[in-house]
Each structure stands twice: as structure tokens, then as C-alpha cells.
mmCIF file of C-alpha atoms and ligand atoms in Angstrom:
data_model
loop_
_atom_site.group_PDB
_atom_site.id
_atom_site.type_symbol
_atom_site.label_atom_id
_atom_site.label_comp_id
_atom_site.label_asym_id
_atom_site.label_seq_id
_atom_site.Cartn_x
_atom_site.Cartn_y
_atom_site.Cartn_z
ATOM 1 C CA MET D 1365 -0.174 200.833 56.393
ATOM 2 C CA GLU D 1366 2.008 201.370 59.072
ATOM 3 C CA PRO D 1367 4.921 198.636 58.356
ATOM 4 C CA VAL D 1368 5.354 198.258 62.907
ATOM 5 C CA LEU D 1369 2.071 198.246 65.208
ATOM 6 C CA VAL D 1370 3.411 199.604 68.576
ATOM 7 C CA SER D 1371 1.336 200.306 71.438
ATOM 8 C CA LEU D 1372 1.597 200.070 75.249
ATOM 9 C CA ASP D 1373 -0.702 199.028 78.542
ATOM 10 C CA ALA D 1374 0.293 196.967 81.344
ATOM 11 C CA GLY D 1375 3.281 198.193 81.112
ATOM 12 C CA VAL D 1376 4.153 195.672 77.876
ATOM 13 C CA LEU D 1377 5.405 197.816 75.173
ATOM 14 C CA ARG D 1378 3.393 195.257 71.741
ATOM 15 C CA ILE D 1379 5.446 195.384 68.708
ATOM 16 C CA THR D 1380 3.631 193.340 65.692
ATOM 17 C CA LEU D 1381 5.505 193.420 62.331
ATOM 18 C CA ASN D 1382 2.443 194.089 60.289
ATOM 19 C CA ARG D 1383 2.941 193.809 56.535
ATOM 20 C CA PRO D 1384 1.253 190.584 56.209
ATOM 21 C CA GLU D 1385 0.273 191.029 52.544
ATOM 22 C CA LYS D 1386 4.210 190.220 52.150
ATOM 23 C CA LEU D 1387 4.575 187.405 55.700
ATOM 24 C CA ASN D 1388 5.303 190.513 57.329
ATOM 25 C CA ALA D 1389 9.637 190.783 55.088
ATOM 26 C CA PHE D 1390 12.068 193.017 56.885
ATOM 27 C CA ASN D 1391 12.201 195.990 54.589
ATOM 28 C CA PRO D 1392 13.641 199.986 55.975
ATOM 29 C CA ALA D 1393 11.151 200.756 56.745
ATOM 30 C CA LEU D 1394 10.012 198.209 58.518
ATOM 31 C CA HIS D 1395 13.070 197.977 60.665
ATOM 32 C CA GLN D 1396 12.874 202.371 61.081
ATOM 33 C CA GLY D 1397 9.107 201.000 62.487
ATOM 34 C CA ILE D 1398 10.846 198.376 65.526
ATOM 35 C CA ALA D 1399 14.207 200.385 65.688
ATOM 36 C CA ALA D 1400 11.618 203.166 67.190
ATOM 37 C CA ALA D 1401 9.864 200.965 69.178
ATOM 38 C CA MET D 1402 13.895 199.818 70.545
ATOM 39 C CA THR D 1403 14.753 203.486 71.923
ATOM 40 C CA ARG D 1404 11.165 203.706 73.361
ATOM 41 C CA ALA D 1405 11.897 200.833 75.469
ATOM 42 C CA GLU D 1406 15.185 202.090 75.964
ATOM 43 C CA THR D 1407 14.262 205.562 77.492
ATOM 44 C CA GLU D 1408 10.638 204.971 78.309
ATOM 45 C CA GLY D 1409 10.674 203.399 82.636
ATOM 46 C CA ALA D 1410 6.985 202.780 82.473
ATOM 47 C CA ILE D 1411 7.740 199.898 79.815
ATOM 48 C CA ARG D 1412 8.812 196.287 81.912
ATOM 49 C CA CYS D 1413 8.354 193.733 79.334
ATOM 50 C CA LEU D 1414 8.408 193.899 75.121
ATOM 51 C CA LEU D 1415 5.773 191.848 73.243
ATOM 52 C CA VAL D 1416 6.126 190.584 69.911
ATOM 53 C CA SER D 1417 4.249 189.178 67.070
ATOM 54 C CA GLY D 1418 3.202 189.304 63.663
ATOM 55 C CA ALA D 1419 0.008 190.603 61.365
ATOM 56 C CA GLY D 1420 -1.077 187.808 59.569
ATOM 57 C CA ARG D 1421 -1.016 184.385 58.830
ATOM 58 C CA GLY D 1422 2.880 184.237 59.109
ATOM 59 C CA PHE D 1423 5.638 185.808 61.726
ATOM 60 C CA CYS D 1424 8.256 187.768 59.357
ATOM 61 C CA ALA D 1425 9.713 186.077 56.456
ATOM 62 C CA GLY D 1426 12.968 187.277 56.799
ATOM 63 C CA GLN D 1427 14.376 190.061 54.647
ATOM 64 C CA ASP D 1428 12.560 191.299 51.431
ATOM 65 C CA LEU D 1429 13.671 189.682 48.697
ATOM 66 C CA THR D 1430 11.515 192.025 46.270
ATOM 67 C CA GLU D 1431 13.227 195.035 47.490
ATOM 68 C CA ARG D 1432 16.825 195.163 46.419
ATOM 69 C CA ASP D 1433 18.190 194.787 42.498
ATOM 70 C CA MET D 1434 19.664 192.124 41.626
ATOM 71 C CA LYS D 1435 21.214 193.928 37.788
ATOM 72 C CA ALA D 1436 23.685 195.634 40.275
ATOM 73 C CA ALA D 1437 27.036 195.358 38.956
ATOM 74 C CA THR D 1438 28.377 194.314 42.814
ATOM 75 C CA ILE D 1439 25.511 193.675 45.792
ATOM 76 C CA ASP D 1440 26.477 194.493 50.109
ATOM 77 C CA LEU D 1441 24.624 192.399 51.559
ATOM 78 C CA GLY D 1442 26.938 192.863 54.085
ATOM 79 C CA GLY D 1443 25.864 196.205 54.549
ATOM 80 C CA GLY D 1444 22.216 195.678 55.372
ATOM 81 C CA LEU D 1445 23.896 193.631 58.472
ATOM 82 C CA GLU D 1446 25.220 196.343 59.591
ATOM 83 C CA THR D 1447 22.779 199.411 59.284
ATOM 84 C CA TRP D 1448 19.660 197.117 60.680
ATOM 85 C CA TYR D 1449 19.684 193.372 61.867
ATOM 86 C CA ASN D 1450 23.216 193.269 63.639
ATOM 87 C CA PRO D 1451 22.372 196.999 66.083
ATOM 88 C CA LEU D 1452 18.961 195.393 66.295
ATOM 89 C CA VAL D 1453 20.100 192.291 67.628
ATOM 90 C CA LYS D 1454 22.387 193.757 69.954
ATOM 91 C CA ARG D 1455 19.983 197.022 71.525
ATOM 92 C CA MET D 1456 17.637 193.825 71.819
ATOM 93 C CA ARG D 1457 20.158 191.349 73.892
ATOM 94 C CA ALA D 1458 21.644 194.808 75.949
ATOM 95 C CA LEU D 1459 17.864 195.936 76.832
ATOM 96 C CA PRO D 1460 17.634 194.834 80.790
ATOM 97 C CA LYS D 1461 13.766 194.085 80.099
ATOM 98 C CA PRO D 1462 12.495 190.486 79.096
ATOM 99 C CA ILE D 1463 11.108 190.483 75.543
ATOM 100 C CA VAL D 1464 9.169 188.277 74.453
ATOM 101 C CA CYS D 1465 7.650 186.446 71.454
ATOM 102 C CA ALA D 1466 4.507 185.047 69.652
ATOM 103 C CA VAL D 1467 5.275 182.861 66.665
ATOM 104 C CA ASN D 1468 1.922 183.575 64.721
ATOM 105 C CA GLY D 1469 3.126 181.212 61.533
ATOM 106 C CA VAL D 1470 5.828 180.856 59.674
ATOM 107 C CA ALA D 1471 8.937 182.060 60.240
ATOM 108 C CA ALA D 1472 11.918 181.710 57.564
ATOM 109 C CA GLY D 1473 15.663 182.982 57.516
ATOM 110 C CA ALA D 1474 16.310 187.012 59.361
ATOM 111 C CA GLY D 1475 12.545 186.510 60.412
ATOM 112 C CA ALA D 1476 13.405 182.571 62.839
ATOM 113 C CA ASN D 1477 16.190 184.548 64.071
ATOM 114 C CA PHE D 1478 14.672 187.759 64.476
ATOM 115 C CA ALA D 1479 12.462 185.665 67.069
ATOM 116 C CA LEU D 1480 15.323 183.346 68.779
ATOM 117 C CA ALA D 1481 16.725 186.387 69.240
ATOM 118 C CA CYS D 1482 13.685 187.183 71.987
ATOM 119 C CA ASP D 1483 14.026 186.184 74.891
ATOM 120 C CA ILE D 1484 11.209 183.797 76.135
ATOM 121 C CA VAL D 1485 9.306 182.591 72.932
ATOM 122 C CA LEU D 1486 6.488 181.251 72.058
ATOM 123 C CA ALA D 1487 4.995 179.252 69.256
ATOM 124 C CA ALA D 1488 1.824 178.310 68.125
ATOM 125 C CA ARG D 1489 1.139 174.623 67.141
ATOM 126 C CA SER D 1490 0.749 175.746 63.231
ATOM 127 C CA ALA D 1491 3.292 177.758 63.175
ATOM 128 C CA SER D 1492 7.409 177.153 62.075
ATOM 129 C CA PHE D 1493 10.917 177.870 61.679
ATOM 130 C CA ILE D 1494 12.495 178.050 58.509
ATOM 131 C CA GLN D 1495 16.610 178.424 58.000
ATOM 132 C CA ALA D 1496 15.965 179.338 54.453
ATOM 133 C CA PHE D 1497 18.990 181.164 53.600
ATOM 134 C CA VAL D 1498 20.937 178.828 52.323
ATOM 135 C CA LYS D 1499 17.774 178.326 49.818
ATOM 136 C CA ILE D 1500 18.587 181.439 48.183
ATOM 137 C CA GLY D 1501 22.530 180.514 48.613
ATOM 138 C CA LEU D 1502 22.846 182.454 51.176
ATOM 139 C CA VAL D 1503 24.154 181.785 55.062
ATOM 140 C CA PRO D 1504 22.641 182.388 57.954
ATOM 141 C CA ASP D 1505 22.475 186.256 59.768
ATOM 142 C CA CYS D 1506 20.309 187.586 62.106
ATOM 143 C CA GLY D 1507 22.374 185.988 64.846
ATOM 144 C CA GLY D 1508 21.128 182.463 63.854
ATOM 145 C CA SER D 1509 24.438 181.412 63.591
ATOM 146 C CA TYR D 1510 25.133 181.989 67.597
ATOM 147 C CA PHE D 1511 22.295 181.968 68.565
ATOM 148 C CA LEU D 1512 21.164 178.098 67.043
ATOM 149 C CA PRO D 1513 24.247 175.680 68.063
ATOM 150 C CA ARG D 1514 23.936 177.232 71.868
ATOM 151 C CA LEU D 1515 19.798 176.622 71.758
ATOM 152 C CA ALA D 1516 20.238 173.027 69.758
ATOM 153 C CA GLY D 1517 23.357 171.836 69.495
ATOM 154 C CA THR D 1518 25.496 171.803 66.626
ATOM 155 C CA GLN D 1519 24.455 168.938 64.849
ATOM 156 C CA ARG D 1520 20.929 170.445 64.564
ATOM 157 C CA ALA D 1521 21.389 173.651 64.125
ATOM 158 C CA MET D 1522 24.127 172.629 61.021
ATOM 159 C CA ALA D 1523 21.328 170.351 59.418
ATOM 160 C CA LEU D 1524 18.849 172.858 59.445
ATOM 161 C CA ALA D 1525 20.921 175.848 58.593
ATOM 162 C CA MET D 1526 22.498 173.189 55.354
ATOM 163 C CA THR D 1527 19.042 172.324 54.651
ATOM 164 C CA GLY D 1528 16.571 174.988 54.805
ATOM 165 C CA ASP D 1529 13.877 172.509 56.120
ATOM 166 C CA ARG D 1530 11.183 173.216 58.117
ATOM 167 C CA LEU D 1531 11.531 172.897 61.636
ATOM 168 C CA SER D 1532 7.905 172.171 63.431
ATOM 169 C CA ALA D 1533 6.640 174.940 66.707
ATOM 170 C CA GLU D 1534 6.706 171.388 69.184
ATOM 171 C CA ASP D 1535 9.552 170.942 67.651
ATOM 172 C CA ALA D 1536 10.917 173.472 68.169
ATOM 173 C CA GLU D 1537 9.807 173.598 71.699
ATOM 174 C CA ARG D 1538 11.740 169.577 72.118
ATOM 175 C CA TRP D 1539 14.731 170.907 70.724
ATOM 176 C CA GLY D 1540 14.956 173.405 73.208
ATOM 177 C CA LEU D 1541 14.941 176.326 70.597
ATOM 178 C CA ILE D 1542 11.643 177.664 72.209
ATOM 179 C CA TRP D 1543 10.057 178.154 75.221
ATOM 180 C CA LYS D 1544 6.860 176.384 74.292
ATOM 181 C CA CYS D 1545 3.983 175.481 71.524
ATOM 182 C CA VAL D 1546 0.352 176.037 72.578
ATOM 183 C CA ASP D 1547 -2.322 175.402 70.760
ATOM 184 C CA ASP D 1548 -3.130 178.217 67.712
ATOM 185 C CA ALA D 1549 -6.223 179.840 69.949
ATOM 186 C CA GLN D 1550 -4.059 180.005 72.650
ATOM 187 C CA LEU D 1551 -1.430 182.394 71.659
ATOM 188 C CA GLY D 1552 -2.577 185.059 71.303
ATOM 189 C CA LYS D 1553 -3.954 185.136 75.199
ATOM 190 C CA GLU D 1554 -0.357 183.112 76.567
ATOM 191 C CA ALA D 1555 1.354 185.466 74.761
ATOM 192 C CA GLU D 1556 -0.018 188.414 76.735
ATOM 193 C CA LYS D 1557 -0.559 186.888 80.292
ATOM 194 C CA LEU D 1558 3.292 186.051 80.704
ATOM 195 C CA ALA D 1559 4.281 190.279 79.360
ATOM 196 C CA ARG D 1560 1.728 191.077 81.438
ATOM 197 C CA ARG D 1561 3.487 188.784 85.083
ATOM 198 C CA LEU D 1562 6.794 189.490 83.810
ATOM 199 C CA ALA D 1563 5.706 193.337 83.520
ATOM 200 C CA ARG D 1564 4.478 193.483 87.323
ATOM 201 C CA GLY D 1565 8.326 191.538 87.846
ATOM 202 C CA PRO D 1566 10.917 193.207 90.058
ATOM 203 C CA THR D 1567 12.392 194.716 86.505
ATOM 204 C CA ARG D 1568 15.943 195.167 87.219
ATOM 205 C CA SER D 1569 16.160 191.618 88.662
ATOM 206 C CA LEU D 1570 14.987 190.564 85.041
ATOM 207 C CA GLY D 1571 17.052 193.137 83.222
ATOM 208 C CA LEU D 1572 20.138 191.334 85.480
ATOM 209 C CA ILE D 1573 18.731 187.891 85.116
ATOM 210 C CA LYS D 1574 18.762 188.388 80.906
ATOM 211 C CA GLN D 1575 22.536 189.429 81.204
ATOM 212 C CA ALA D 1576 23.332 186.563 84.075
ATOM 213 C CA MET D 1577 21.952 184.345 81.088
ATOM 214 C CA TYR D 1578 23.437 185.406 78.377
ATOM 215 C CA SER D 1579 27.477 186.392 79.899
ATOM 216 C CA SER D 1580 27.486 182.739 80.401
ATOM 217 C CA ALA D 1581 28.072 182.089 76.926
ATOM 218 C CA ASN D 1582 30.767 183.578 76.494
ATOM 219 C CA ASN D 1583 32.273 183.016 80.403
ATOM 220 C CA ASP D 1584 34.316 179.822 82.305
ATOM 221 C CA LEU D 1585 32.302 178.982 85.620
ATOM 222 C CA SER D 1586 34.627 181.296 87.599
ATOM 223 C CA ALA D 1587 33.580 184.147 85.641
ATOM 224 C CA GLN D 1588 30.088 183.365 86.331
ATOM 225 C CA LEU D 1589 30.637 183.308 89.615
ATOM 226 C CA ASP D 1590 32.071 187.042 90.012
ATOM 227 C CA LEU D 1591 29.173 187.585 88.057
ATOM 228 C CA GLU D 1592 26.846 187.046 90.219
ATOM 229 C CA ARG D 1593 28.416 187.979 93.111
ATOM 230 C CA ASN D 1594 28.188 192.046 91.447
ATOM 231 C CA LEU D 1595 24.724 191.496 89.953
ATOM 232 C CA GLN D 1596 24.008 190.139 93.293
ATOM 233 C CA ARG D 1597 25.139 193.123 95.551
ATOM 234 C CA GLU D 1598 24.313 195.838 92.948
ATOM 235 C CA ILE D 1599 20.338 193.700 92.923
ATOM 236 C CA GLY D 1600 20.428 193.772 97.281
ATOM 237 C CA ASN D 1601 19.891 197.543 97.314
ATOM 238 C CA SER D 1602 16.538 197.603 95.437
ATOM 239 C CA GLU D 1603 13.202 198.596 95.759
ATOM 240 C CA ASP D 1604 11.839 195.286 94.584
ATOM 241 C CA TYR D 1605 13.979 192.647 96.769
ATOM 242 C CA ARG D 1606 12.992 194.854 100.615
ATOM 243 C CA GLU D 1607 9.166 194.265 98.614
ATOM 244 C CA GLY D 1608 9.735 190.712 98.063
ATOM 245 C CA VAL D 1609 11.539 189.612 100.836
ATOM 246 C CA ALA D 1610 8.868 192.543 103.354
ATOM 247 C CA ALA D 1611 6.294 190.947 101.172
ATOM 248 C CA PHE D 1612 7.270 186.932 101.972
ATOM 249 C CA LEU D 1613 7.587 187.713 105.576
ATOM 250 C CA GLU D 1614 3.495 189.023 106.114
ATOM 251 C CA LYS D 1615 2.460 186.058 103.589
ATOM 252 C CA ARG D 1616 1.776 188.347 101.067
ATOM 253 C CA LYS D 1617 2.206 189.313 96.958
ATOM 254 C CA PRO D 1618 4.948 191.312 96.509
ATOM 255 C CA GLU D 1619 3.982 194.045 94.516
ATOM 256 C CA PHE D 1620 7.326 194.689 92.779
ATOM 257 C CA LYS D 1621 7.667 198.969 90.939
ATOM 258 C CA GLY D 1622 9.957 197.833 89.246
ATOM 259 C CA GLN D 1623 13.038 199.899 90.979
HETATM 260 C C1 LHQ A 989 7.983 187.102 50.404
HETATM 261 C C2 LHQ A 989 8.971 187.332 51.525
HETATM 262 C C3 LHQ A 989 10.105 188.085 51.381
HETATM 263 C C4 LHQ A 989 8.797 189.323 49.852
HETATM 264 C C5 LHQ A 989 6.951 185.506 51.138
HETATM 265 N N1 LHQ A 989 10.642 188.893 50.599
HETATM 266 N N2 LHQ A 989 7.715 188.414 49.847
HETATM 267 C C6 LHQ A 989 19.146 188.229 53.757
HETATM 268 C C7 LHQ A 989 19.822 189.339 52.318
HETATM 269 C C8 LHQ A 989 19.852 190.921 52.355
HETATM 270 C C9 LHQ A 989 20.356 190.926 53.846
HETATM 271 C C10 LHQ A 989 19.937 190.285 54.773
HETATM 272 O O1 LHQ A 989 19.605 189.766 56.012
HETATM 273 C C11 LHQ A 989 19.287 188.894 54.822
HETATM 274 C C12 LHQ A 989 18.879 187.744 55.448
HETATM 275 C C13 LHQ A 989 17.220 186.524 55.006
HETATM 276 O O2 LHQ A 989 16.092 186.379 55.762
HETATM 277 S S1 LHQ A 989 17.424 186.031 53.866
HETATM 278 C C14 LHQ A 989 16.084 185.123 53.972
HETATM 279 C C15 LHQ A 989 14.729 184.958 53.203
HETATM 280 N N3 LHQ A 989 13.298 185.518 53.403
HETATM 281 C C16 LHQ A 989 13.542 183.693 52.739
HETATM 282 O O3 LHQ A 989 14.168 183.820 51.500
HETATM 283 C C17 LHQ A 989 12.121 183.141 53.197
HETATM 284 C C18 LHQ A 989 10.653 183.655 51.122
HETATM 285 N N4 LHQ A 989 9.715 182.991 52.164
HETATM 286 C C19 LHQ A 989 9.476 181.639 52.116
HETATM 287 O O4 LHQ A 989 10.258 180.810 51.521
HETATM 288 C C20 LHQ A 989 7.960 181.941 51.562
HETATM 289 O O5 LHQ A 989 7.403 182.914 51.342
HETATM 290 C C21 LHQ A 989 7.676 181.174 53.134
HETATM 291 C C22 LHQ A 989 8.241 179.975 53.143
HETATM 292 C C23 LHQ A 989 7.990 181.844 54.500
HETATM 293 C C24 LHQ A 989 5.797 180.614 53.216
HETATM 294 O O6 LHQ A 989 5.777 179.758 51.970
HETATM 295 P P1 LHQ A 989 4.180 180.232 52.054
HETATM 296 O O7 LHQ A 989 3.377 179.852 53.527
HETATM 297 O O8 LHQ A 989 3.132 179.715 50.869
HETATM 298 O O9 LHQ A 989 3.872 181.844 51.495
HETATM 299 P P2 LHQ A 989 4.220 182.796 50.075
HETATM 300 O O10 LHQ A 989 5.970 181.935 49.589
HETATM 301 O O11 LHQ A 989 2.457 181.936 48.904
HETATM 302 O O12 LHQ A 989 4.245 183.588 50.884
HETATM 303 C C25 LHQ A 989 3.153 184.854 50.424
HETATM 304 C C26 LHQ A 989 3.384 185.906 50.027
HETATM 305 O O13 LHQ A 989 4.074 186.671 50.567
HETATM 306 C C27 LHQ A 989 4.051 186.332 48.720
HETATM 307 O O14 LHQ A 989 3.749 187.424 47.780
HETATM 308 P P3 LHQ A 989 2.414 186.850 46.570
HETATM 309 O O15 LHQ A 989 2.463 188.376 45.854
HETATM 310 O O16 LHQ A 989 2.941 185.566 45.697
HETATM 311 O O17 LHQ A 989 0.933 186.305 47.780
HETATM 312 C C28 LHQ A 989 5.379 185.515 48.831
HETATM 313 O O18 LHQ A 989 5.815 186.748 47.594
HETATM 314 C C29 LHQ A 989 5.135 186.992 49.860
HETATM 315 N N5 LHQ A 989 6.752 186.496 50.909
HETATM 316 N N6 LHQ A 989 8.259 185.897 51.898
HETATM 317 N N7 LHQ A 989 11.154 187.570 52.314
#
């Protein structure tokens, strides 16, 4: 069975984690599958949005805990982060296209933080988020210690990380960790609708919106205003901007080509 299912339709690259018997826990094969999908997303112009989800009842249970030799004299967990997780998160953030995540079930450990690394996160009402690391004596990784305080504030981030308590999708929405939580039966349809809508959008503009939003965490106002000027200067020469204004003046729907 392929550990990651990938398909392209209507400009949306669907990436489905596919190890349902292990709640889609990360192992090297699954990482390789995601990395290959990211390479496609980075290089294929026909791909204008990504949609990430999990097969079966879970989204992703984090690192596969059954695949490591716990009897080894020394253990280097940093190696796995350097090889897999850190490049993945950096590629996701740098990708100038939107990544929608549909969290269909439990998202634990690196699985929770992989979801938070996506740009817009929807979750099924029955889904949940667990910073499971502390339960096995580890610390949050896959960007969790960066995303959580920024999304939910230091206090909530700290308590989630220190307790490893389960956060419901509804609370995740209330706390601003995710965009919205929807009824389980609606998740697939809602996520697909959003991904298709974004895939029909002004792709270059969406890519720069992503850059602007993520840069703001590290910029002061002056630097951010300078960045906005630079991005607007760049996007003002896009075909989609001309199309957007023409469509407005002609009172019709724009047909963005992503250029
Ligand atoms: C799993 C896993 C799993 C393998 C469920 N592995 N089989 C760490 C180390 C190194 C480098 C870099 O980064 C990291 C980052 C991390 O992600 S550390 C955190 C790792 N993840 C966890 O600690 C979560 C472990 N899983 C759980 O706590 C539970 O499974 C949750 C709360 C996610 C779901 O609970 P349930 O809904 O009750 O399901 P379950 O526990 O019965 O799991 C179903 C099956 O999936 C079961 O297999 P089995 O053969 O018994 O049916 C689990 O063993 C398997 N599974 N997580 N991470």
C-alpha cells in the first residue's frame, strides 16, 4: 500500500497520508511520499493549491514509535528532525501556493504540528489535537514550539505542551489554532470546496499573501510596511491583477490564470 496517495485534479494536489492502521504515523516511506509531493507542488505550474488529509479514522499520530531501536547505546532524534521534519516545514512555509489541511481525526505529536504548518486548517468536529511529546518524555517538534505560542498565546501553548492534554477541534477553532471546525460528514466537501476555490484564485497573489503573513511574526511595523510595498510592486505587474480590475469594471467574475 502506498504510504501517501497523491492526485491532481482541478489545480488541487491532494496529499492523503495513508497508513491508517497506524493512524498515519510518520515513517521514512511516508516522509518520502510527502517530500515527492512537495517537489511536484514546487515545480508544476498546474498545481495551484495543496489539500492534505489522512486516510481512515486518524489524521496523523506523529512519529511512528514502533520503528526505532530503543536499545541502541545512543539515540539521535535530532537526526530525524534534520532529515525529515525540519526541511518539510520549511518547504511548506516557503511554497508560494496555499496548503489546505483537512484534519479528519486525531492529530498527535508531529502530526498535530504538521497540520499547524499548513496555511488554512479545517477539522472534523470529532478530530482533536494532542501535543503528545511530553507523554513520552520529549519536547514539541515539527514547528510546534513556534506555531503554538503564535496561534494560541504562550499560556495555552505552554499548558498544551506540558500536559499533552487533548484539545477538541471546537476548542482549537475557538483558540485560533485552526480556521474552522465542521461536521464530520461535511469535512471532505468543505475542504475540497475551499481548495478548489483557492486553486482558481490569483495564485501569485496567494503566494505573496502567505509570505506577508508569515513574515509579520519576525518584522516590526516599518519592515512589514516595506515588505508590503515590495510585494504590491511585484504583484501589480501580474496578469491576474489586470484581469481582476478588468473583471470588476466589466461587472463579471474574474478568470484568474495564476500568472
Ligand atoms: C501508532 C502510533 C505511533 C506507531 C498510534 N506510532 N503506531 C518523535 C521522535 C523522533 C523524531 C522526531 O519526532 C518525534 C515527534 C513525535 O511525533 S513524538 C509523538 C509521537 N506520537 C505519539 O506519542 C502518539 C502516540 N499515539 C497515541 O497516543 C494514540 O494512538 C492516539 C492518542 C494518537 C490515538 O489513540 P486511539 O484513538 O486510542 O488509537 P490507538 O492508540 O488504539 O492507535 C491505533 C493504532 O495505531 C494502534 O495500533 P494497534 O496495532 O494496537 O491497533 C497504535 O499502536 C497505532 N499507533 N500512534 N505514533
